[in-house]
Amino acid sequence: MARGLVSTINLNLNLVYQDDDLLFNVAPRLNLVKTVSNQFLNGTGANQNRYLYAAKANASTTPTTIDLIPFTDIFGDSITPSVVRFIAIFNNSSTIGENIIFGGASATAKPWHSGTNPADIIPPGGFIFKYAPLGSVWTLTATSADVIAIASATGTPEFEIYIGMT
Amino acid sequence: MSQLVHTWLRLNLGLEYSGEEVVESSPRLSLIKDISSSFGNDYNNQVYVLEQATNVSGLTLNLRSLVDVFGKPFSFSIIKWFGVFNLSAVVGQNILVGGSFATFTKWHQGSLVADIIPPGGCLFRTSGISNLFGTEVDENGIVIYSSTGTPSFQLFIGGLS
């Protein structure tokens, strides 16, 4: 395969919820399972992706900005993506207070948010996963909506970010 | 009284990225990001689940006044994880969460921020080892609305009562 991305995505949530009021001497239990499972093949249509931005770094209180149009991929090539299909950001810190701030005033790419100067707060040990297999809602626009920013609330927490795009 | 006895959460990304061909061969990178957690009820002891349609007017949930799947009232004091899944397959029927003066804002910065979840998509966030996402009397509402139409959604919230 020439340039391209194939992404296998699985999100699983499995819950055991119990009512402690006994029914026939048994605590009623509900087992809830929620699964998102998909494979994006290489391409630009629905359920497809083509480009990957991946990085592991330390954030600081001064935002790190990532210009996605164009960005230099892991093979050193200049890439011009158009639509974001998924974003996963992990805060690898184990220090309370070292929150990762994704977005904010200096970021111009925010098609996954509405509001003024929006940002997500990701506490230590936490993650955020945004997923959009259909349509082109999360469209990037050169110069006006193509920069993302990552900062820390305090300290220099390590983060990982993975962005799949068409 | 009801309780969340156990929670398993896993996010697995398998990424196969190939570059342009060089001398009849493409450079290739295989990345796997796999995060798996198992929580007891000391970490999260309540769950709220909901599946229904919304519209442009939206609906508001009070995180401090909910009824669980067994019909028992409870109140979240801390949100540990939060997932919204847009069940629509109609392009344009986005689900938005937030964006009102009354909404819970502990996981956002900015003003009147809402998450936009396209059809077929989802948003899932966790608070990790932090109790940052605490509910308060005057900040406890989750507003869920659509950009157009009446898409259905599923909502899963786990936390401490």
Coordinates of C-alpha atoms in Angstrom, one line a residue:
Chain A
M1 CA 0.0 0.0 0.0
A2 CA 1.3 3.5 -0.9
R3 CA 0.5 6.3 1.5
G4 CA -2.5 5.4 3.7
L5 CA -3.9 4.5 7.1
V6 CA -5.9 1.6 8.3
S7 CA -7.2 2.1 11.8
T8 CA -8.8 -0.5 14.0
I9 CA -10.8 1.1 16.8
N10 CA -12.3 -0.6 19.8
L11 CA -13.9 1.0 22.8
N12 CA -15.4 -1.3 25.4
L13 CA -17.4 -0.5 28.5
N14 CA -18.6 -3.4 30.6
L15 CA -20.6 -2.6 33.8
V16 CA -22.0 -4.8 36.5
Y17 CA -24.7 -2.8 38.4
Q18 CA -26.5 -4.3 41.4
D19 CA -29.6 -3.5 43.3
D20 CA -29.0 -4.3 47.0
D21 CA -32.7 -4.7 47.7
L22 CA -33.0 -8.4 47.5
L23 CA -35.5 -10.1 45.3
F24 CA -36.2 -13.7 46.3
N25 CA -33.0 -13.4 48.4
V26 CA -31.0 -12.4 45.3
A27 CA -29.5 -9.0 44.5
P28 CA -30.8 -8.2 41.0
R29 CA -27.9 -7.4 38.7
L30 CA -27.6 -5.8 35.3
N31 CA -24.7 -6.4 33.1
L32 CA -24.3 -3.5 30.6
V33 CA -22.0 -3.7 27.7
K34 CA -21.3 -0.9 25.3
T35 CA -18.9 -1.4 22.4
V36 CA -17.7 0.7 19.5
S37 CA -15.8 -1.4 17.1
N38 CA -14.8 -0.3 13.6
Q39 CA -12.1 -0.5 11.1
F40 CA -11.4 2.5 9.0
L41 CA -9.9 1.5 5.7
N42 CA -7.6 3.8 3.7
G43 CA -9.6 6.5 1.9
T44 CA -11.5 9.7 2.2
G45 CA -15.1 8.5 2.5
A46 CA -17.2 7.5 5.4
N47 CA -15.5 5.0 7.8
Q48 CA -12.2 5.7 6.1
N49 CA -9.1 7.6 7.0
R50 CA -5.8 8.4 5.3
Y51 CA -3.4 10.3 7.5
L52 CA -2.1 9.9 11.0
Y53 CA -0.6 12.4 13.4
A54 CA 0.9 10.7 16.4
A55 CA 3.1 12.2 19.1
K56 CA 4.2 11.7 22.7
A57 CA 5.6 14.7 24.4
N58 CA 5.6 16.7 27.6
A59 CA 3.2 19.6 27.9
S60 CA 3.9 22.9 29.7
T61 CA 1.9 25.8 30.8
T62 CA 2.9 27.5 27.5
P63 CA 0.8 25.8 24.9
T64 CA 2.4 23.5 22.3
T65 CA 0.8 24.2 19.0
I66 CA 0.4 21.7 16.2
D67 CA -0.4 23.1 12.7
L68 CA -2.3 20.3 10.9
I69 CA -2.4 22.0 7.4
P70 CA 0.2 21.0 6.5
F71 CA 1.9 18.8 9.1
T72 CA 5.0 16.7 8.7
D73 CA 4.2 13.1 9.2
I74 CA 6.3 10.4 10.9
F75 CA 7.9 9.6 7.5
G76 CA 9.0 13.3 7.0
D77 CA 6.4 14.0 4.4
S78 CA 4.3 17.2 4.2
I79 CA 0.6 16.2 4.6
T80 CA -2.5 18.3 3.9
P81 CA -5.5 16.6 5.7
S82 CA -9.1 17.8 5.4
V83 CA -11.3 16.0 7.9
V84 CA -10.6 14.6 11.3
R85 CA -12.1 11.1 11.9
F86 CA -10.8 10.5 15.5
I87 CA -8.7 12.1 18.2
A88 CA -7.4 10.2 21.3
I89 CA -5.4 12.1 23.9
F90 CA -4.0 10.4 27.0
N91 CA -2.6 12.2 30.0
N92 CA 0.2 9.9 31.3
S93 CA 0.9 11.9 34.4
S94 CA 0.2 10.4 37.9
T95 CA 0.5 13.8 39.7
I96 CA -2.8 15.3 40.8
G97 CA -3.2 18.8 39.3
E98 CA -1.2 18.1 36.2
N99 CA -4.2 18.4 33.9
I100 CA -3.8 18.5 30.1
I101 CA -5.7 21.3 28.4
F102 CA -6.6 20.5 24.8
G103 CA -7.7 23.6 22.8
G104 CA -8.1 27.1 24.3
A105 CA -7.7 30.6 23.1
S106 CA -4.6 30.0 20.9
A107 CA -6.1 27.1 19.0
T108 CA -8.0 27.7 15.9
A109 CA -9.1 24.2 15.1
K110 CA -12.2 23.4 17.1
P111 CA -14.8 21.8 14.8
W112 CA -15.5 19.3 17.6
H113 CA -16.5 22.1 19.9
S114 CA -18.9 25.1 20.0
G115 CA -18.5 28.0 22.3
T116 CA -15.9 30.6 22.9
N117 CA -12.2 29.6 23.3
P118 CA -13.2 25.9 24.0
A119 CA -10.8 23.4 25.5
D120 CA -11.0 20.0 27.0
I121 CA -9.5 19.3 30.4
I122 CA -7.9 15.8 30.7
P123 CA -6.9 15.0 34.3
P124 CA -3.8 12.8 35.1
G125 CA -4.4 9.2 34.1
G126 CA -7.4 10.2 32.1
F127 CA -8.1 10.3 28.4
I128 CA -10.5 11.7 25.9
F129 CA -11.6 10.0 22.7
K130 CA -13.6 11.7 20.0
Y131 CA -14.8 9.7 17.1
A132 CA -16.6 10.8 13.9
P133 CA -16.9 8.0 11.2
L134 CA -19.5 9.8 9.0
G135 CA -19.7 13.1 7.2
S136 CA -17.3 15.9 7.4
V137 CA -18.3 17.8 10.5
W138 CA -14.8 18.0 11.9
T139 CA -13.3 19.8 8.8
L140 CA -10.0 21.5 9.0
T141 CA -9.5 24.8 7.2
A142 CA -6.0 26.1 6.3
T143 CA -4.9 29.2 8.2
S144 CA -8.2 29.6 10.0
A145 CA -9.0 26.2 11.6
D146 CA -6.0 24.0 11.4
V147 CA -4.0 24.6 14.6
I148 CA -4.5 22.7 17.8
A149 CA -2.9 23.6 21.2
I150 CA -2.0 21.4 24.1
A151 CA -0.9 22.8 27.5
S152 CA -0.7 21.8 31.1
A153 CA -2.5 23.4 34.0
T154 CA 0.8 23.0 35.9
G155 CA 4.0 21.0 35.6
T156 CA 5.1 19.1 32.6
P157 CA 2.8 16.1 32.2
E158 CA 3.5 13.6 29.4
F159 CA 0.7 13.2 26.9
E160 CA 0.1 11.1 23.9
I161 CA -2.1 12.2 20.9
Y162 CA -3.3 10.2 18.0
I163 CA -5.3 11.9 15.2
G164 CA -6.8 10.0 12.2
M165 CA -7.7 12.2 9.3
T166 CA -8.8 12.0 5.7
Chain B
M1 CA -29.8 1.2 47.4
S2 CA -28.0 0.3 44.2
Q3 CA -24.3 0.2 43.4
L4 CA -22.0 -0.2 40.5
V5 CA -20.1 -3.4 41.5
H6 CA -17.5 -3.5 38.8
T7 CA -16.4 -1.6 35.7
W8 CA -14.1 -2.6 32.8
L9 CA -13.0 0.0 30.4
R10 CA -10.8 -0.5 27.4
L11 CA -9.8 1.6 24.4
N12 CA -7.7 -0.1 21.8
L13 CA -6.4 1.6 18.7
G14 CA -4.5 -0.4 16.1
L15 CA -3.0 2.0 13.5
E16 CA -1.2 0.9 10.3
Y17 CA 0.3 3.9 8.6
S18 CA 2.2 3.6 5.3
G19 CA 4.3 6.2 3.5
E20 CA 4.9 6.8 -0.2
E21 CA 6.7 4.0 -2.1
V22 CA 10.5 4.3 -2.2
V23 CA 12.3 1.8 -4.4
E24 CA 9.1 -0.3 -4.7
S25 CA 8.5 -0.5 -1.0
S26 CA 6.5 1.6 1.3
P27 CA 7.7 2.5 4.8
R28 CA 5.3 1.3 7.3
L29 CA 4.5 2.0 11.0
S30 CA 2.3 -0.2 13.1
L31 CA 1.1 1.5 16.3
I32 CA -1.0 0.0 19.0
K33 CA -2.4 2.0 21.8
D34 CA -4.2 -0.1 24.3
I35 CA -5.5 1.2 27.6
S36 CA -7.4 -1.1 29.9
S37 CA -8.8 -0.4 33.3
S38 CA -10.8 -2.4 35.9
F39 CA -12.5 -0.4 38.6
G40 CA -14.1 -1.5 41.8
N41 CA -16.9 0.4 43.5
D42 CA -14.5 2.4 45.6
Y43 CA -13.6 4.2 42.3
N44 CA -17.1 4.5 40.9
N45 CA -20.2 3.3 42.6
Q46 CA -23.0 4.6 40.4
V47 CA -23.8 4.6 36.8
Y48 CA -26.4 6.4 34.8
V49 CA -27.5 5.2 31.4
L50 CA -30.0 6.7 29.1
E51 CA -31.1 6.1 25.5
Q52 CA -33.5 8.4 23.9
A53 CA -33.9 11.0 21.1
T54 CA -33.3 14.7 21.5
N55 CA -34.0 17.8 19.4
V56 CA -32.8 21.3 19.0
S57 CA -34.4 22.4 22.2
G58 CA -32.6 19.6 24.1
L59 CA -33.0 18.0 27.4
T60 CA -31.3 18.8 30.7
L61 CA -30.2 16.2 33.3
N62 CA -29.4 17.2 36.9
L63 CA -26.4 15.2 37.9
R64 CA -27.3 15.6 41.5
S65 CA -30.8 14.2 41.1
L66 CA -31.1 11.1 38.9
V67 CA -32.9 7.8 39.0
D68 CA -31.0 4.6 38.2
V69 CA -32.0 1.6 36.1
F70 CA -33.6 0.0 39.2
G71 CA -35.7 3.1 39.9
K72 CA -33.6 4.2 42.8
P73 CA -32.8 8.0 43.2
F74 CA -29.2 9.0 43.5
S75 CA -26.9 11.9 43.2
F76 CA -23.5 12.1 41.6
S77 CA -20.8 14.0 43.6
I78 CA -17.9 13.1 41.3
I79 CA -18.0 12.1 37.6
K80 CA -15.3 9.6 36.8
W81 CA -16.1 8.9 33.2
F82 CA -18.7 10.1 30.6
G83 CA -19.7 8.7 27.2
V84 CA -22.1 10.0 24.6
F85 CA -22.9 8.0 21.5
N86 CA -24.8 9.5 18.6
L87 CA -27.0 6.7 17.2
S88 CA -28.1 8.6 14.1
A89 CA -26.8 7.7 10.7
V90 CA -28.1 10.9 9.1
V91 CA -25.3 13.4 8.2
G92 CA -26.1 16.7 9.8
Q93 CA -27.8 15.3 12.9
N94 CA -25.1 16.2 15.3
I95 CA -25.5 15.8 19.1
L96 CA -24.2 18.6 21.2
V97 CA -23.5 18.3 24.9
G98 CA -23.1 21.5 27.0
G99 CA -23.4 25.0 25.7
S100 CA -25.8 26.5 28.2
F101 CA -25.3 28.7 31.2
A102 CA -26.6 26.0 33.5
T103 CA -24.3 23.3 32.3
F104 CA -21.6 21.3 34.2
T105 CA -18.3 22.8 33.0
K106 CA -15.6 21.0 35.0
W107 CA -14.2 19.2 31.9
H108 CA -14.1 22.3 29.7
Q109 CA -12.4 25.6 29.6
G110 CA -14.0 28.5 27.7
S111 CA -17.4 30.0 27.6
L112 CA -20.6 28.1 26.8
V113 CA -18.7 25.2 25.4
A114 CA -20.4 22.2 23.9
D115 CA -19.0 19.0 22.5
I116 CA -20.1 18.3 18.9
I117 CA -20.7 14.6 18.3
P118 CA -21.4 13.7 14.6
P119 CA -23.8 10.9 13.6
G120 CA -22.3 7.5 14.3
G121 CA -19.7 9.1 16.5
C122 CA -19.0 9.3 20.2
L123 CA -17.2 11.2 22.9
F124 CA -15.7 9.4 25.8
R125 CA -13.7 11.1 28.6
T126 CA -12.3 9.9 31.8
S127 CA -11.0 11.7 34.9
G128 CA -8.2 9.2 35.6
I129 CA -6.9 9.5 39.2
S130 CA -8.5 12.9 39.7
N131 CA -11.7 14.0 41.4
L132 CA -11.7 17.1 39.2
F133 CA -15.1 16.5 37.8
G134 CA -17.0 17.2 41.0
T135 CA -20.7 18.3 40.8
E136 CA -22.0 21.2 42.8
V137 CA -25.4 22.4 43.7
D138 CA -25.1 25.3 41.2
E139 CA -23.3 23.4 38.5
N140 CA -24.9 20.1 37.9
G141 CA -26.8 20.2 34.6
I142 CA -26.0 18.3 31.4
V143 CA -27.7 19.7 28.4
I144 CA -28.0 17.4 25.3
Y145 CA -29.4 18.8 22.1
S146 CA -29.2 18.3 18.4
S147 CA -28.0 20.6 15.6
T148 CA -31.0 19.5 13.5
G149 CA -33.6 16.7 13.6
T150 CA -34.2 14.3 16.4
P151 CA -31.2 11.9 16.6
S152 CA -31.2 9.3 19.3
F153 CA -28.2 8.9 21.6
Q154 CA -26.9 6.7 24.4
L155 CA -25.4 8.2 27.5
F156 CA -23.3 6.5 30.0
I157 CA -22.0 8.3 33.2
G158 CA -20.0 6.6 35.9
G159 CA -19.0 8.2 39.2
L160 CA -19.3 8.4 42.9
S161 CA -22.5 9.2 44.7

